[in-house]
Amino acid sequence: MALVDLLSEAAPVLLRGAGYTLLFALASMVGGLAIGVPLALMRIAPFRLVRWPATLYVSLLRGTPLLVQIFVIYYGLPGIGIEFTPVTAGVLALSLNSGAYLSESLRGAISSVRQDQWRAGLSLGLGYGQTLAHVVLPQALRIAVPSMSNTLISLIKDTSLVSVITVTELMLATKEVIATTFEPLPLYLAAAAVYWLLSLGFEQVQRLAERRLNKAHAGD
């Protein structure tokens, strides 16, 4: 089969898979941020009883493979009566995993804000939470954008792992086309190109976010 004909035949299936990949990545980004921000705040809390559960969570999720986490959620939890659809299990695993990494990026950024910023907020009569929200977090967010964006961009590639639980994203769609055409090399290369293009799109969003935050900081 000619390469052009092969890619023309595969394009609709690959594009549909890419759409699902994008949706999974966006859903997991939202979930990861919803988990990562509270975790980061727990990690910097002045109370040990608040810090240690978050520390344990981050250590566990960063210290085990994402593929194992997917298997535990989808295949393991039904053994104790907790079942998820493949889509829900995939998004949940990606969100839990990325949340651990995002929390570390944000925690590091908060820690890098100078202590005199904390003292300035407290000297103005602001409480701990107010100083964190109005003085420290805006500065930390600007610092954290590059590393947090890298984690979010990596979700585009990590979505390929949910194909093992029969979620029809880009990688599984590619495998389905290969099963009928028996042309693995050009199709895997085409899938790689699609992942790359999706990542480039998110990199552009990252640059725009950095530019806007830097302008806002300069305006202050």
Short mmCIF file of C-alpha atoms in Angstrom, two decimals:
data_model
loop_
_atom_site.label_atom_id
_atom_site.label_comp_id
_atom_site.label_asym_id
_atom_site.label_seq_id
_atom_site.Cartn_x
_atom_site.Cartn_y
_atom_site.Cartn_z
CA MET A 1 0.00 0.00 0.00
CA ALA A 2 1.37 3.41 -0.96
CA LEU A 3 2.31 5.64 1.96
CA VAL A 4 -0.08 8.41 0.95
CA ASP A 5 -2.97 5.96 0.59
CA LEU A 6 -2.10 4.34 3.92
CA LEU A 7 -2.06 7.64 5.78
CA SER A 8 -5.24 8.80 4.04
CA GLU A 9 -6.99 5.64 5.17
CA ALA A 10 -5.64 5.87 8.71
CA ALA A 11 -6.14 9.63 9.17
CA PRO A 12 -9.79 9.56 10.36
CA VAL A 13 -9.06 6.90 12.97
CA LEU A 14 -5.87 8.60 14.15
CA LEU A 15 -7.55 12.00 14.36
CA ARG A 16 -10.41 10.54 16.38
CA GLY A 17 -7.87 8.93 18.71
CA ALA A 18 -6.00 12.24 18.96
CA GLY A 19 -9.25 13.94 19.97
CA TYR A 20 -9.76 11.44 22.77
CA THR A 21 -6.13 11.88 23.80
CA LEU A 22 -6.62 15.63 24.03
CA LEU A 23 -9.79 15.25 26.09
CA PHE A 24 -8.08 12.80 28.46
CA ALA A 25 -5.12 15.13 28.87
CA LEU A 26 -7.31 18.18 29.57
CA ALA A 27 -9.48 16.30 32.06
CA SER A 28 -6.39 14.94 33.80
CA MET A 29 -4.82 18.41 33.89
CA VAL A 30 -7.86 19.79 35.70
CA GLY A 31 -7.87 16.82 38.06
CA GLY A 32 -4.13 17.05 38.64
CA LEU A 33 -4.33 20.75 39.50
CA ALA A 34 -7.29 20.14 41.81
CA ILE A 35 -5.16 17.58 43.67
CA GLY A 36 -1.76 19.25 43.37
CA VAL A 37 -2.61 22.69 44.77
CA PRO A 38 -4.06 21.43 48.08
CA LEU A 39 -1.20 18.96 48.38
CA ALA A 40 1.37 21.73 47.97
CA LEU A 41 -0.36 23.82 50.62
CA MET A 42 -0.41 20.83 52.96
CA ARG A 43 3.30 20.22 52.36
CA ILE A 44 4.20 23.75 53.51
CA ALA A 45 1.73 23.85 56.42
CA PRO A 46 3.27 24.63 59.82
CA PHE A 47 1.66 21.53 61.35
CA ARG A 48 3.29 18.12 61.02
CA LEU A 49 -0.03 16.26 61.17
CA VAL A 50 -1.06 18.14 58.03
CA ARG A 51 2.27 17.69 56.24
CA TRP A 52 2.90 13.97 56.66
CA PRO A 53 -0.16 12.60 54.79
CA ALA A 54 0.66 14.82 51.81
CA THR A 55 4.33 13.80 51.98
CA LEU A 56 3.35 10.12 52.04
CA TYR A 57 0.99 10.59 49.09
CA VAL A 58 3.63 12.35 46.96
CA SER A 59 6.27 9.75 47.81
CA LEU A 60 3.94 6.87 46.94
CA LEU A 61 2.67 8.29 43.65
CA ARG A 62 6.08 9.45 42.47
CA GLY A 63 7.76 6.23 43.59
CA THR A 64 5.54 3.79 41.70
CA PRO A 65 5.05 3.45 37.93
CA LEU A 66 1.99 5.07 36.41
CA LEU A 67 1.18 1.82 34.62
CA VAL A 68 1.01 -0.01 37.96
CA GLN A 69 -1.28 2.71 39.33
CA ILE A 70 -3.60 2.26 36.33
CA PHE A 71 -3.70 -1.50 36.91
CA VAL A 72 -4.40 -1.07 40.64
CA ILE A 73 -7.30 1.31 39.99
CA TYR A 74 -8.87 -0.59 37.09
CA TYR A 75 -8.08 -4.25 37.85
CA GLY A 76 -7.27 -4.20 41.56
CA LEU A 77 -9.99 -2.09 43.17
CA PRO A 78 -12.87 -4.24 41.85
CA GLY A 79 -11.55 -6.92 44.22
CA ILE A 80 -12.77 -4.78 47.12
CA GLY A 81 -15.97 -3.69 45.41
CA ILE A 82 -14.80 -0.44 43.80
CA GLU A 83 -15.23 -0.42 40.04
CA PHE A 84 -14.60 2.24 37.42
CA THR A 85 -15.20 2.41 33.71
CA PRO A 86 -11.99 2.40 31.62
CA VAL A 87 -12.33 6.13 30.90
CA THR A 88 -12.90 7.04 34.55
CA ALA A 89 -10.05 4.79 35.71
CA GLY A 90 -7.69 6.31 33.17
CA VAL A 91 -8.50 9.93 34.03
CA LEU A 92 -8.37 9.16 37.76
CA ALA A 93 -4.95 7.50 37.52
CA LEU A 94 -3.50 10.32 35.41
CA SER A 95 -4.95 12.95 37.74
CA LEU A 96 -3.65 11.28 40.90
CA ASN A 97 -0.20 10.83 39.37
CA SER A 98 0.16 14.31 37.88
CA GLY A 99 -1.19 15.86 41.08
CA ALA A 100 1.81 14.54 43.00
CA TYR A 101 4.27 16.08 40.53
CA LEU A 102 2.38 19.36 40.27
CA SER A 103 2.34 19.69 44.04
CA GLU A 104 6.12 19.42 44.16
CA SER A 105 6.52 22.08 41.46
CA LEU A 106 4.26 24.46 43.34
CA ARG A 107 5.78 23.66 46.73
CA GLY A 108 9.25 24.38 45.39
CA ALA A 109 8.06 27.66 43.90
CA ILE A 110 6.45 28.73 47.18
CA SER A 111 9.63 27.85 49.06
CA SER A 112 11.67 29.98 46.66
CA VAL A 113 9.72 33.15 47.50
CA ARG A 114 11.87 35.21 49.85
CA GLN A 115 11.04 35.11 53.53
CA ASP A 116 10.83 38.88 53.68
CA GLN A 117 7.68 38.62 51.56
CA TRP A 118 6.09 36.56 54.32
CA ARG A 119 7.29 39.01 56.95
CA ALA A 120 5.97 41.95 54.94
CA GLY A 121 2.52 40.44 54.70
CA LEU A 122 2.42 39.55 58.38
CA SER A 123 3.68 43.01 59.37
CA LEU A 124 0.72 44.52 57.47
CA GLY A 125 -1.63 42.61 59.72
CA LEU A 126 -2.40 39.80 57.30
CA GLY A 127 -2.82 36.30 58.67
CA TYR A 128 -0.93 33.24 57.44
CA GLY A 129 -3.61 32.32 54.92
CA GLN A 130 -4.02 35.88 53.67
CA THR A 131 -0.29 36.33 53.22
CA LEU A 132 -0.10 33.05 51.36
CA ALA A 133 -3.02 33.87 49.08
CA HIS A 134 -2.33 37.53 48.34
CA VAL A 135 1.43 37.88 48.61
CA VAL A 136 3.22 34.56 48.18
CA LEU A 137 1.07 32.51 45.80
CA PRO A 138 0.97 35.10 42.99
CA GLN A 139 4.77 35.20 42.98
CA ALA A 140 5.10 31.43 43.32
CA LEU A 141 2.73 30.79 40.42
CA ARG A 142 4.91 32.81 38.08
CA ILE A 143 7.95 30.79 39.15
CA ALA A 144 6.12 27.45 38.94
CA VAL A 145 4.62 27.85 35.46
CA PRO A 146 7.53 26.29 33.50
CA SER A 147 7.87 23.17 35.67
CA MET A 148 4.12 22.75 36.08
CA SER A 149 3.67 23.13 32.34
CA ASN A 150 6.23 20.40 31.72
CA THR A 151 4.23 18.05 33.91
CA LEU A 152 1.01 18.92 32.13
CA ILE A 153 2.60 18.51 28.70
CA SER A 154 3.88 15.08 29.73
CA LEU A 155 0.24 14.07 30.24
CA ILE A 156 -0.15 14.13 26.47
CA LYS A 157 2.36 11.28 26.24
CA ASP A 158 1.19 9.52 29.41
CA THR A 159 -2.30 9.11 27.98
CA SER A 160 -0.84 6.39 25.74
CA LEU A 161 -0.69 4.13 28.81
CA VAL A 162 -4.46 4.05 29.23
CA SER A 163 -4.64 2.00 26.02
CA VAL A 164 -3.81 -1.04 28.19
CA ILE A 165 -7.28 -0.81 29.75
CA THR A 166 -8.98 -0.60 26.33
CA VAL A 167 -9.44 3.17 26.27
CA THR A 168 -9.52 4.17 22.61
CA GLU A 169 -7.05 7.05 22.60
CA LEU A 170 -4.40 7.70 19.96
CA MET A 171 -2.16 4.72 20.70
CA LEU A 172 -4.94 2.15 20.76
CA ALA A 173 -6.44 3.67 17.61
CA THR A 174 -3.04 3.33 15.93
CA LYS A 175 -2.80 -0.32 16.97
CA GLU A 176 -6.25 -0.98 15.55
CA VAL A 177 -5.23 0.44 12.17
CA ILE A 178 -1.98 -1.56 12.21
CA ALA A 179 -3.98 -4.74 12.84
CA THR A 180 -5.77 -4.25 9.53
CA THR A 181 -2.99 -2.74 7.39
CA PHE A 182 0.11 -4.56 8.77
CA GLU A 183 2.16 -1.37 8.36
CA PRO A 184 3.52 -0.61 11.84
CA LEU A 185 6.44 1.72 11.06
CA PRO A 186 4.67 4.52 9.16
CA LEU A 187 1.65 4.40 11.45
CA TYR A 188 3.68 4.54 14.65
CA LEU A 189 5.65 7.43 13.15
CA ALA A 190 2.39 9.15 12.28
CA ALA A 191 1.18 8.68 15.87
CA ALA A 192 4.46 10.10 17.16
CA ALA A 193 4.00 13.12 14.91
CA VAL A 194 0.50 13.70 16.31
CA TYR A 195 1.79 13.50 19.90
CA TRP A 196 4.51 15.97 18.97
CA LEU A 197 2.03 18.42 17.43
CA LEU A 198 -0.21 18.23 20.50
CA SER A 199 2.80 18.88 22.73
CA LEU A 200 3.83 21.86 20.59
CA GLY A 201 0.36 23.29 21.06
CA PHE A 202 0.64 23.05 24.84
CA GLU A 203 4.14 24.52 24.73
CA GLN A 204 2.69 27.55 22.99
CA VAL A 205 0.07 27.87 25.72
CA GLN A 206 2.89 27.68 28.28
CA ARG A 207 4.79 30.51 26.60
CA LEU A 208 1.68 32.67 26.49
CA ALA A 209 1.01 32.03 30.18
CA GLU A 210 4.59 32.89 31.11
CA ARG A 211 4.46 36.08 29.05
CA ARG A 212 1.21 37.19 30.63
CA LEU A 213 2.39 36.47 34.16
CA ASN A 214 5.68 38.27 33.56
CA LYS A 215 3.83 41.31 32.22
CA ALA A 216 1.53 41.31 35.23
CA HIS A 217 4.55 41.07 37.55
CA ALA A 218 6.30 43.91 35.73
CA GLY A 219 3.14 46.01 36.04
CA ASP A 220 3.18 45.51 39.77
#
